[in-house]
Amino acid sequence: MPNSNSQDYGASSIHVLEGLEAVRKRPGMYIGSTGVKGLNHLIYEIVDNSVDEHLAGFCDRIRVILGSDGSCTVSDNGRGIPVEMHEKGVSAERVALTVLHAGGKFDSSSYKTSGGLHGVGSSVVNALSRSMTVTVKRDGGIFRDTYEYGKPTTELIDGLLPQIGKTREHGTETTFIPDDTIFDQTRFREEEIKSRLHETAYLNPGLTIYFEDRRNEDESLWESREFHEPDGLKGYVNELTKGMEAVTEVVTLKGESDGIEVEIAFRYVDEFHEEVLGFCNNIFNAEGGTHITGFKTVFTTIVNNYARQLGSLKEKDSNYTGSDVRNGMTAVVSIKHPDPRFEGQTKTKLDNPDASKVVSKVAGEGLELYFDRNLETLKSVIGCAEKSAKIRKAEEKTRTNLLTKQKYSFDSNGKLANCGSRDPSKCEIFIVEGDSAGGSAKTARNREFQAILPIRGKILNVEKASIDKVLANQEIRAMINAFGCGFSEGYGNDFDITKLRYDKIIIMSDADVDGAHIATLLLTLFYRFMPDLIYEGHVYTAMPPLYKAMPKKGKEEYLYDDKALERYRKTHDGPFTLQRYKGLGEMDPEQLWETTLDPERRRLRLVEIEDARLAGEVTGLLMGSDVAPRREFIHEHAEEALLDV
Ligand code: 0RA
């Protein structure tokens, strides 16, 4: 029976029930999903509370037991959830289990909060459980509270939990059975749980986690595991590189600054790949974040500095890239942050700027100390970078050869209609959407200085494609070849703007959504592979008119936007017919020349990106598969930054 004593369960607590109701209405918002992932997540929420108690220094054992009744029991030997009277007039345990977000935040100075996916704790698990029993041992007593679907079923005595026994032990035990009306299925997936518990053990070397799966009817088939990893991150990196040929030992770095604790372990193996894992408050950050960036940046800088000191890089050589330096690296970066923030859709990317600062400080200092004393390891690391740089340069060369070889075949395959002049400062190239508009443009243009490159339909979205795919794309190759200045990718840079064959690269697409989309795809390509084209102001979009106004009396006039039409309506009294252009294809060559090609009359907009940061943001925006924001970009950014010429 739910407790209905109004003294024990006052007005503030009614609100509480509404809170848990919200969890039942939108479980996905609190635990990610109602699939088996979300189901397992219930266990992690409870375990994380015990891990927090370990981090606070009061618990070194956690047990996780899967029962045959579909339950999970998590117990620890911590201080025990406080059971005394809370300011809300009931036991603090009751508040923790029924108030959303209250879990664990009794005393934030001595008790670190977990950086969990949703950080919501036991009350959420309670809300999503058919039944839940919490047993607390502390202050010499054993206290028990029970719930069904998040609602208390134990009657409090003067607001406090009934004592069911005596003990000198302390700790918390939580047993819950997930609500099968919420979850698609209620069988916990043990493989994932074990792996996560093992990971937790690596991240907390002082902790022993015992796991037992008692779900089989046959007791002899129960599985039990004990996870204790006293070597911590070092052991973790060892495990991650098991069976690979080690190039270095596992190096560990540790330090603290501004209240942020940092621990790092890394090693090199003889493999052409890198793996860098980030954790914040024991939670894996699948998308990395500021801690990882801080580590990578300082690592690259330091290895390059040493490489120059040791003569691996000569004066004329460019630096090793970040991925050169991490060639063969396996690393784990784990930080403890008092106030973690996350970004990204899945909330798995750490966002705190101070994390980057502190990690690079700790890692930087630690690395210099270590490398100064371990020259052989340093040389091995530099050796891995040398190897990577060599391969990278060879690949770049092949790629450039591939492109230059095909240069003339593109010129002669009929797509590019080049101009007569070879003076880049006078030349322009129009990238025209569609063969028919391309045909008109070829007829209409001034052959002396205007080149036309028709492209078919939508080009490849380079944000979503691998470099090989990008370079295999005919339209993209045609553009790279026509421009003549190569391309840069990632850290590699084979781009040479001085070789650009046209002063103006003009994107000419229809003034509709599809046209905007194509322009966006082209801009994405330029950002990523030829950003200097934009930084140095060579990229424009053509502005074909939207309307032609034909008055009964007087001259015809092209109107380039709706504002112009408005103005026209206001300033012309006589009757006029209005022709609306839906696409470039509707214009004959002469009209196309008058409105869009003729430098004397056309309107162009310069595509300008203020700085790299904005470009990065925009590129991120363009990456999404959502069409709407892309359009916005074209209309807002390319518009406001675009000057009329
Ligand atoms: C808040 C304060 C204290 C302990 C805990 C929470 C606590 C919560 C959980 C959840 C699972 N196991 C837990 N162990 C401890 C400290 C109260 C005191 O000062 O004794």
XYZ file of C-alpha atoms and ligand atoms in Angstrom:
665
model
C 0.000 0.000 0.000
C 1.356 3.378 -0.886
C 1.850 5.478 2.178
C -1.013 7.908 2.556
C -0.171 9.439 5.892
C -0.213 13.109 5.004
C 2.222 13.981 7.747
C 4.802 11.578 6.417
C 4.095 12.246 2.864
C 3.377 15.930 2.579
C 2.513 18.381 -0.124
C 6.060 18.666 -1.410
C 6.128 14.945 -2.005
C 3.033 14.953 -4.175
C 4.975 17.115 -6.539
C 7.660 14.471 -6.263
C 5.393 11.800 -7.680
C 4.656 14.027 -10.615
C 8.398 14.189 -11.176
C 8.709 10.442 -11.459
C 5.623 10.349 -13.657
C 7.588 12.459 -16.132
C 10.251 9.750 -16.208
C 7.632 7.097 -16.960
C 6.161 9.240 -19.712
C 9.469 9.850 -21.443
C 11.853 7.126 -20.301
C 14.099 7.609 -23.322
C 14.950 11.116 -22.165
C 16.375 9.754 -18.933
C 18.007 6.480 -19.869
C 18.550 6.872 -23.613
C 16.143 4.195 -24.810
C 13.656 1.561 -23.713
C 15.586 -1.120 -25.571
C 18.073 -3.433 -23.966
C 20.615 -0.622 -23.878
C 18.316 1.457 -21.708
C 17.545 -1.611 -19.628
C 21.225 -2.201 -18.902
C 21.578 1.473 -18.227
C 19.406 1.049 -15.121
C 22.164 -1.083 -13.621
C 24.842 1.459 -14.466
C 22.867 4.254 -12.808
C 22.783 2.307 -9.567
C 26.381 1.091 -9.851
C 27.566 4.628 -10.566
C 26.159 5.750 -7.225
C 28.300 3.161 -5.496
C 31.299 4.137 -7.620
C 30.741 7.724 -6.502
C 30.829 6.495 -2.932
C 34.142 4.823 -3.769
C 35.430 8.069 -5.249
C 34.445 9.801 -2.039
C 36.760 7.339 -0.307
C 34.268 5.173 1.597
C 33.654 2.065 -0.460
C 35.928 -0.554 -2.003
C 33.533 -3.384 -2.896
C 30.516 -3.458 -5.191
C 28.434 -6.538 -5.978
C 26.083 -6.862 -8.928
C 23.778 -9.883 -8.967
C 21.273 -10.779 -11.663
C 18.438 -12.793 -10.156
C 16.210 -15.439 -11.717
C 13.158 -13.269 -11.001
C 14.483 -10.684 -13.474
C 15.898 -8.536 -10.689
C 19.240 -6.875 -10.299
C 20.801 -6.336 -6.903
C 23.597 -3.817 -6.460
C 25.276 -3.595 -3.096
C 28.254 -1.714 -1.744
C 30.131 -1.270 1.497
C 29.935 2.517 1.526
C 28.511 4.764 4.205
C 24.956 3.891 3.263
C 22.420 6.294 1.843
C 21.564 8.713 4.656
C 18.326 7.682 6.359
C 17.930 10.534 8.812
C 15.262 13.202 8.584
C 15.560 15.378 5.506
C 14.369 18.983 5.484
C 11.407 17.824 3.393
C 10.103 16.026 6.475
C 10.879 12.456 5.444
C 13.899 10.186 5.457
C 16.673 11.422 3.195
C 16.635 8.021 1.471
C 12.971 8.553 0.532
C 13.816 11.907 -0.986
C 16.747 10.470 -2.923
C 14.577 7.728 -4.386
C 11.542 9.815 -5.248
C 12.845 13.232 -6.219
C 14.175 13.611 -9.695
C 17.822 14.730 -9.769
C 18.132 14.420 -6.001
C 20.251 11.299 -6.141
C 23.531 11.753 -4.345
C 23.446 15.523 -4.166
C 23.157 15.771 -0.430
C 26.526 17.213 0.131
C 28.263 18.233 -3.023
C 31.486 19.209 -1.269
C 32.279 15.777 0.088
C 30.340 13.769 -2.416
C 31.244 13.896 -6.063
C 28.404 13.592 -8.484
C 28.576 11.151 -11.295
C 28.996 12.334 -14.835
C 26.570 9.725 -16.118
C 24.842 9.851 -19.453
C 21.864 11.454 -17.842
C 23.162 11.835 -14.308
C 19.781 11.104 -12.824
C 20.433 8.182 -10.548
C 18.274 5.994 -8.410
C 14.992 7.897 -8.621
C 14.844 7.280 -12.357
C 15.545 3.588 -11.905
C 12.875 3.538 -9.213
C 10.353 5.173 -11.549
C 11.016 2.540 -14.196
C 10.911 -0.465 -11.879
C 8.052 -2.782 -11.079
C 9.536 -3.085 -7.636
C 12.473 -1.674 -5.779
C 13.897 -2.439 -2.353
C 16.555 -0.311 -0.725
C 18.349 -1.627 2.330
C 20.702 0.640 4.196
C 23.101 -0.404 6.877
C 24.423 2.449 8.955
C 24.467 3.914 12.445
C 24.240 0.391 13.896
C 20.942 -0.412 12.191
C 19.469 -2.007 9.090
C 16.754 0.081 7.427
C 14.555 -0.912 4.541
C 12.333 0.942 2.102
C 10.217 -0.493 -0.720
C 8.575 0.889 -3.865
C 6.372 -0.162 -6.739
C 6.556 1.791 -9.982
C 8.356 4.518 -8.055
C 5.695 4.789 -5.336
C 6.628 4.017 -1.737
C 4.985 0.944 -0.211
C 6.625 1.136 3.194
C 4.957 3.163 5.872
C 7.314 5.603 7.514
C 7.404 6.016 11.256
C 7.438 9.702 12.104
C 8.868 10.250 8.650
C 11.677 7.747 9.171
C 12.393 4.286 7.757
C 11.557 1.310 9.908
C 14.602 -0.396 11.368
C 14.593 -4.106 10.573
C 17.724 -5.208 12.367
C 21.035 -4.358 13.928
C 24.497 -4.436 12.414
C 27.937 -2.949 12.730
C 28.302 -2.968 8.981
C 27.536 -0.125 6.643
C 26.489 0.013 3.036
C 23.629 0.205 0.578
C 21.827 -2.579 -1.244
C 19.335 -1.889 -4.016
C 17.219 -4.588 -5.670
C 14.987 -3.673 -8.582
C 12.915 -5.415 -11.242
C 12.487 -3.363 -14.407
C 8.931 -2.503 -15.418
C 8.017 -4.707 -18.389
C 5.380 -2.221 -19.517
C 8.159 0.282 -20.155
C 10.930 -1.841 -21.643
C 10.764 -3.698 -24.938
C 12.362 -6.605 -23.164
C 13.525 -7.093 -19.602
C 16.370 -9.565 -19.879
C 19.624 -7.799 -18.981
C 22.441 -8.351 -21.473
C 25.210 -9.800 -19.361
C 28.083 -9.500 -21.848
C 27.718 -5.729 -21.997
C 27.344 -5.470 -18.238
C 30.502 -7.452 -17.594
C 32.469 -5.382 -20.038
C 31.250 -2.151 -18.487
C 31.985 -3.377 -14.956
C 35.435 -4.462 -16.059
C 36.031 -1.018 -17.530
C 34.896 0.544 -14.242
C 37.413 -1.652 -12.422
C 40.245 -0.421 -14.674
C 39.236 3.168 -14.041
C 39.082 2.616 -10.269
C 42.052 0.475 -9.282
C 41.077 0.492 -5.623
C 37.712 -1.049 -6.316
C 36.685 -4.713 -6.498
C 33.523 -5.431 -8.446
C 31.890 -8.788 -8.087
C 29.412 -9.909 -10.740
C 27.106 -12.887 -10.565
C 24.512 -14.099 -13.030
C 22.071 -16.359 -11.185
C 19.438 -16.449 -13.861
C 19.911 -20.020 -14.927
C 17.636 -22.579 -13.266
C 20.598 -24.890 -12.996
C 22.704 -23.435 -10.203
C 25.840 -25.079 -11.556
C 25.538 -22.780 -14.568
C 25.593 -19.544 -12.598
C 28.412 -17.344 -13.699
C 30.508 -15.249 -11.393
C 33.343 -12.867 -12.114
C 35.478 -10.628 -10.005
C 36.918 -7.491 -11.516
C 39.833 -5.968 -9.706
C 42.472 -4.113 -11.671
C 45.090 -2.709 -9.320
C 47.185 -1.556 -12.292
C 44.411 0.802 -13.332
C 44.772 2.603 -16.645
C 48.120 0.955 -17.232
C 46.378 -2.404 -17.037
C 43.640 -1.117 -19.290
C 46.060 -0.089 -22.019
C 47.808 -3.442 -21.589
C 44.485 -5.159 -22.111
C 43.615 -2.999 -25.138
C 46.928 -3.871 -26.784
C 46.899 -7.545 -25.878
C 48.314 -9.722 -28.646
C 49.839 -6.774 -30.512
C 53.538 -6.227 -30.944
C 54.564 -3.588 -28.426
C 56.806 -0.767 -29.604
C 56.947 0.968 -26.208
C 56.061 0.158 -22.634
C 52.853 1.596 -21.165
C 53.577 5.140 -20.022
C 51.413 6.707 -17.331
C 50.982 10.368 -16.478
C 49.081 11.757 -13.561
C 48.379 15.138 -12.056
C 45.861 17.603 -10.725
C 45.137 21.247 -11.390
C 42.194 23.590 -10.745
C 40.347 20.776 -8.972
C 40.530 18.534 -12.039
C 42.320 15.210 -11.731
C 43.985 13.786 -14.805
C 45.282 10.301 -15.457
C 46.690 9.121 -18.755
C 48.180 5.872 -19.988
C 49.489 5.222 -23.479
C 51.681 2.890 -25.442
C 52.716 2.325 -29.046
C 52.244 -0.927 -30.885
C 53.356 -1.984 -34.322
C 50.056 -1.289 -36.044
C 49.017 1.455 -38.377
C 46.196 2.845 -36.290
C 45.410 4.900 -33.220
C 42.935 4.470 -30.419
C 42.450 7.230 -27.876
C 39.684 6.744 -25.316
C 38.354 9.501 -23.085
C 36.586 9.203 -19.757
C 35.171 11.841 -17.477
C 34.150 10.797 -13.960
C 34.344 7.170 -15.049
C 31.974 7.694 -17.945
C 33.200 6.842 -21.419
C 33.006 9.752 -23.847
C 32.404 8.085 -27.183
C 32.799 11.372 -29.022
C 35.852 12.448 -27.038
C 35.849 16.144 -26.245
C 38.036 18.762 -24.645
C 40.140 16.368 -22.538
C 41.062 14.405 -25.673
C 41.789 17.532 -27.670
C 44.021 18.858 -24.914
C 45.965 15.613 -24.827
C 46.360 15.317 -28.593
C 47.412 18.918 -29.067
C 50.119 18.917 -26.429
C 51.355 15.499 -27.503
C 51.782 16.653 -31.101
C 53.613 19.801 -30.046
C 55.972 18.015 -27.716
C 56.873 15.187 -30.076
C 57.536 17.692 -32.859
C 59.789 19.714 -30.575
C 61.786 16.633 -29.647
C 61.867 15.504 -33.276
C 63.565 18.779 -34.193
C 65.972 18.628 -31.281
C 66.968 15.113 -32.238
C 67.236 15.939 -35.932
C 64.456 13.667 -37.112
C 62.900 16.817 -38.533
C 65.251 19.142 -40.364
C 64.754 22.862 -40.588
C 63.083 22.649 -43.980
C 60.734 19.830 -42.964
C 57.196 20.557 -41.969
C 55.952 19.236 -38.644
C 54.575 15.773 -38.171
C 50.815 15.882 -38.217
C 48.776 14.894 -35.196
C 47.874 11.602 -36.781
C 51.534 10.942 -37.709
C 52.450 11.390 -34.078
C 49.689 9.048 -32.910
C 50.453 6.345 -35.444
C 50.361 3.125 -33.431
C 49.179 4.785 -30.239
C 46.673 3.324 -27.811
C 45.795 5.765 -25.044
C 43.289 6.252 -22.270
C 42.683 9.724 -20.873
C 40.611 9.766 -17.711
C 39.701 12.912 -15.823
C 37.693 13.669 -12.722
C 35.836 16.934 -13.093
C 33.631 18.536 -10.421
C 31.190 19.931 -12.960
C 31.254 18.053 -16.246
C 29.341 19.419 -19.244
C 28.608 17.539 -22.396
C 27.719 18.499 -25.908
C 26.508 16.668 -28.966
C 23.377 14.724 -29.579
C 24.311 11.732 -27.484
C 25.887 13.801 -24.708
C 29.059 11.817 -24.971
C 31.425 14.640 -25.874
C 33.058 16.540 -23.022
C 32.658 20.268 -23.429
C 34.483 21.929 -20.494
C 37.223 24.228 -21.809
C 39.170 23.949 -18.548
C 39.510 20.197 -19.149
C 41.551 20.891 -22.256
C 43.759 23.348 -20.399
C 44.393 21.100 -17.439
C 44.957 17.940 -19.482
C 47.485 19.663 -21.702
C 49.253 21.063 -18.652
C 49.426 17.741 -16.835
C 50.241 15.745 -19.964
C 52.780 18.304 -21.175
C 54.710 18.401 -17.922
C 54.524 14.659 -17.456
C 55.608 13.889 -21.002
C 58.667 16.120 -20.832
C 59.730 14.567 -17.565
C 59.213 11.117 -18.986
C 60.843 11.631 -22.392
C 63.860 13.366 -20.850
C 64.514 10.202 -18.871
C 63.427 7.657 -21.450
C 65.164 8.545 -24.659
C 64.626 5.109 -26.195
C 60.859 5.340 -25.844
C 60.946 8.846 -27.303
C 62.934 7.580 -30.280
C 60.442 4.776 -30.817
C 57.557 7.266 -30.759
C 59.321 9.507 -33.263
C 60.037 6.415 -35.351
C 56.289 5.731 -35.551
C 55.664 9.328 -36.631
C 58.421 9.123 -39.272
C 56.896 5.964 -40.656
C 53.451 7.528 -40.828
C 54.743 10.729 -42.448
C 56.543 8.705 -45.087
C 53.452 6.734 -45.982
C 51.321 9.868 -45.921
C 53.667 11.684 -48.301
C 53.755 8.740 -50.670
C 49.969 8.630 -50.706
C 49.719 12.338 -51.338
C 52.108 12.015 -54.246
C 50.125 9.192 -55.822
C 47.008 11.206 -55.456
C 48.494 14.282 -57.102
C 49.875 12.169 -59.933
C 46.507 10.622 -60.409
C 44.943 14.031 -60.674
C 47.533 15.616 -62.950
C 47.509 12.636 -65.260
C 43.833 13.053 -65.792
C 44.067 16.791 -66.198
C 43.857 16.918 -69.945
C 41.467 14.089 -70.381
C 38.975 16.160 -68.474
C 39.676 19.205 -70.559
C 39.100 17.188 -73.658
C 36.172 15.109 -72.588
C 33.885 17.917 -73.489
C 32.731 18.898 -70.047
C 34.946 21.858 -69.382
C 34.592 24.582 -71.976
C 37.751 26.475 -71.213
C 38.440 30.068 -72.070
C 41.039 31.395 -74.470
C 42.992 33.568 -72.079
C 45.700 32.043 -69.896
C 45.905 35.084 -67.649
C 44.323 33.912 -64.395
C 43.644 37.452 -63.185
C 41.234 37.923 -66.084
C 39.669 34.460 -66.170
C 36.475 33.182 -64.611
C 34.996 29.736 -64.353
C 31.280 29.114 -63.944
C 30.275 25.881 -62.259
C 26.870 25.353 -63.781
C 24.223 22.997 -62.523
C 22.778 20.786 -65.224
C 23.665 20.070 -68.815
C 20.999 22.268 -70.356
C 21.929 25.383 -68.422
C 25.537 24.419 -69.113
C 24.783 24.350 -72.819
C 23.166 27.789 -72.738
C 26.034 29.160 -70.718
C 28.558 27.823 -73.215
C 26.780 29.626 -76.017
C 26.207 32.799 -74.051
C 29.621 33.296 -72.488
C 32.527 35.446 -73.593
C 34.927 32.715 -74.716
C 37.958 34.854 -74.207
C 37.874 34.875 -70.426
C 34.868 32.801 -69.288
C 35.092 29.034 -68.833
C 32.066 26.864 -68.212
C 32.098 23.615 -66.269
C 28.710 21.906 -66.195
C 28.167 19.501 -63.339
C 25.431 16.971 -63.218
C 22.864 17.080 -60.439
C 23.940 16.901 -56.851
C 27.577 16.361 -56.213
C 28.890 14.042 -53.541
C 28.586 15.278 -49.975
C 32.250 15.335 -49.038
C 31.564 15.468 -45.317
C 30.095 12.022 -45.503
C 32.519 10.376 -47.887
C 35.995 8.983 -47.537
C 38.831 10.674 -49.361
C 38.997 7.899 -51.964
C 35.333 8.357 -52.777
C 35.757 12.094 -53.007
C 38.644 11.754 -55.425
C 36.877 9.106 -57.454
C 33.967 11.473 -58.045
C 34.068 12.692 -61.648
C 32.553 16.114 -60.955
C 34.970 16.778 -58.130
C 37.986 15.659 -60.121
C 36.873 17.840 -62.986
C 36.764 20.840 -60.653
C 40.102 20.156 -59.001
C 41.722 19.715 -62.388
C 40.111 22.800 -63.830
C 41.148 25.038 -60.922
C 44.698 23.730 -61.243
C 45.809 24.211 -57.648
C 45.387 20.748 -56.159
C 43.699 20.217 -52.835
C 44.465 19.822 -49.174
C 43.060 17.201 -46.907
C 43.317 16.978 -43.154
C 46.811 17.981 -42.193
C 48.269 17.201 -45.577
C 48.452 20.180 -47.838
C 49.090 19.938 -51.537
C 47.116 23.027 -52.279
C 48.865 25.846 -54.103
C 46.713 28.867 -54.659
C 49.307 30.509 -56.900
C 48.453 27.888 -59.512
C 44.789 28.873 -59.597
C 43.749 29.340 -63.210
C 40.755 31.591 -62.581
C 40.381 34.695 -60.495
C 36.714 34.006 -59.983
C 35.023 30.683 -59.370
C 31.341 31.330 -59.819
C 28.739 28.861 -58.630
C 25.729 29.136 -60.858
C 22.698 27.216 -59.655
C 18.972 27.771 -59.704
C 17.483 30.222 -57.252
C 15.490 27.475 -55.550
C 16.030 24.982 -52.764
C 17.730 22.412 -54.969
C 20.010 25.070 -56.330
C 20.827 26.200 -52.813
C 21.557 22.622 -51.872
C 23.955 22.174 -54.744
C 25.683 25.418 -53.875
C 26.020 24.217 -50.297
C 27.568 20.955 -51.379
C 30.041 22.833 -53.529
C 30.929 25.182 -50.698
C 31.430 22.205 -48.405
C 33.832 20.748 -50.921
C 35.750 24.009 -51.106
C 35.878 24.439 -47.314
C 37.273 21.055 -46.802
C 39.675 20.638 -49.677
C 40.394 24.131 -50.966
C 39.611 26.507 -48.118
C 42.047 29.121 -49.371
C 39.800 29.688 -52.346
C 37.266 31.093 -49.931
C 39.684 32.791 -47.556
C 41.273 34.588 -50.472
C 37.970 35.626 -51.961
C 37.839 33.652 -55.184
C 34.462 32.009 -54.726
C 31.229 33.679 -55.791
C 27.664 32.698 -56.339
C 25.891 33.969 -59.409
C 22.605 35.722 -58.854
C 20.252 35.006 -61.694
C 17.160 37.221 -61.654
C 13.932 35.953 -60.153
C 11.662 38.017 -62.405
C 11.506 40.000 -65.580
C 9.099 42.932 -65.501
C 7.731 43.880 -68.912
C 5.781 47.139 -68.828
C 3.353 48.078 -71.573
C 5.398 51.204 -72.022
C 9.089 51.507 -71.364
C 12.053 49.162 -70.902
C 12.010 45.611 -69.598
C 13.779 45.129 -66.329
C 15.254 42.129 -64.546
C 14.470 41.894 -60.865
C 16.883 39.928 -58.717
C 14.905 39.504 -55.532
C 11.522 40.160 -53.955
C 12.669 43.476 -52.553
C 13.453 44.616 -56.073
C 9.994 43.531 -57.162
C 8.427 45.498 -54.322
C 10.415 48.541 -55.293
C 9.405 48.082 -58.915
C 5.726 47.907 -57.998
C 6.042 51.128 -56.020
C 7.882 53.095 -58.677
C 6.000 51.965 -61.794
C 2.382 53.005 -62.154
C 1.531 51.602 -65.596
C 0.505 47.982 -66.174
C 3.253 45.391 -66.617
C 3.519 41.666 -67.034
C 5.805 39.744 -64.777
C 7.780 36.730 -65.887
C 9.018 34.510 -63.122
C 12.162 32.476 -63.719
C 12.081 29.093 -62.101
C 15.460 28.009 -63.275
C 18.452 28.895 -65.359
C 17.169 26.494 -67.999
C 14.268 28.834 -68.735
C 16.562 31.522 -70.032
C 17.854 31.596 -73.555
C 21.560 32.252 -74.048
C 21.032 35.922 -74.673
C 19.039 36.403 -71.496
C 21.606 34.407 -69.593
C 24.360 36.666 -70.877
C 22.465 39.845 -70.006
C 21.465 38.781 -66.549
C 24.055 36.424 -65.191
C 27.239 36.362 -67.236
C 27.929 39.886 -68.454
C 30.314 41.477 -65.941
C 28.758 44.864 -66.679
C 25.242 43.881 -65.694
C 25.274 40.692 -63.625
C 25.258 40.510 -59.854
C 27.662 38.276 -58.005
C 27.973 37.563 -54.332
C 31.338 36.965 -52.807
C 31.418 34.012 -50.460
C 33.321 35.146 -47.424
C 34.115 33.291 -44.267
C 35.249 35.533 -41.478
C 37.546 33.068 -39.855
C 38.358 29.434 -39.516
C 36.131 29.033 -36.491
C 33.068 30.072 -38.391
C 34.067 27.865 -41.279
C 34.325 24.952 -38.897
C 30.898 25.654 -37.482
C 29.394 25.979 -40.888
C 31.003 22.790 -42.035
C 29.542 21.090 -38.986
C 26.176 22.507 -39.876
C 26.484 21.309 -43.408
C 27.416 17.852 -42.214
C 23.993 17.100 -40.877
C 21.600 15.313 -43.129
C 18.971 17.916 -42.388
C 18.223 19.978 -45.419
C 16.723 22.916 -43.579
C 19.838 24.214 -41.810
C 21.845 23.846 -44.988
C 19.418 26.067 -46.776
C 19.585 28.565 -44.004
C 23.316 28.678 -44.354
C 23.146 29.456 -48.011
C 20.519 32.079 -47.573
C 21.873 33.723 -44.498
C 25.603 33.366 -44.595
C 26.366 33.256 -48.227
C 23.955 36.244 -48.440
C 25.005 38.582 -45.701
C 28.665 38.082 -46.362
C 28.271 38.391 -50.046
C 28.942 41.682 -51.588
C 27.528 42.800 -54.815
C 30.295 43.198 -57.304
C 24.870 10.920 0.143
C 25.596 11.128 1.296
C 26.307 10.084 1.832
C 26.270 8.846 1.221
C 25.542 8.642 0.080
C 24.840 9.685 -0.471
C 25.517 7.322 -0.565
C 24.653 7.054 -1.630
C 24.688 5.802 -2.201
C 24.000 5.198 -3.244
C 24.473 3.901 -3.338
N 25.409 3.700 -2.425
C 25.567 4.841 -1.717
N 26.391 5.106 -0.706
C 26.375 6.333 -0.143
C 27.132 10.289 3.055
C 26.313 10.384 4.294
C 27.208 10.388 5.521
O 27.765 11.449 5.818
O 27.378 9.347 6.130
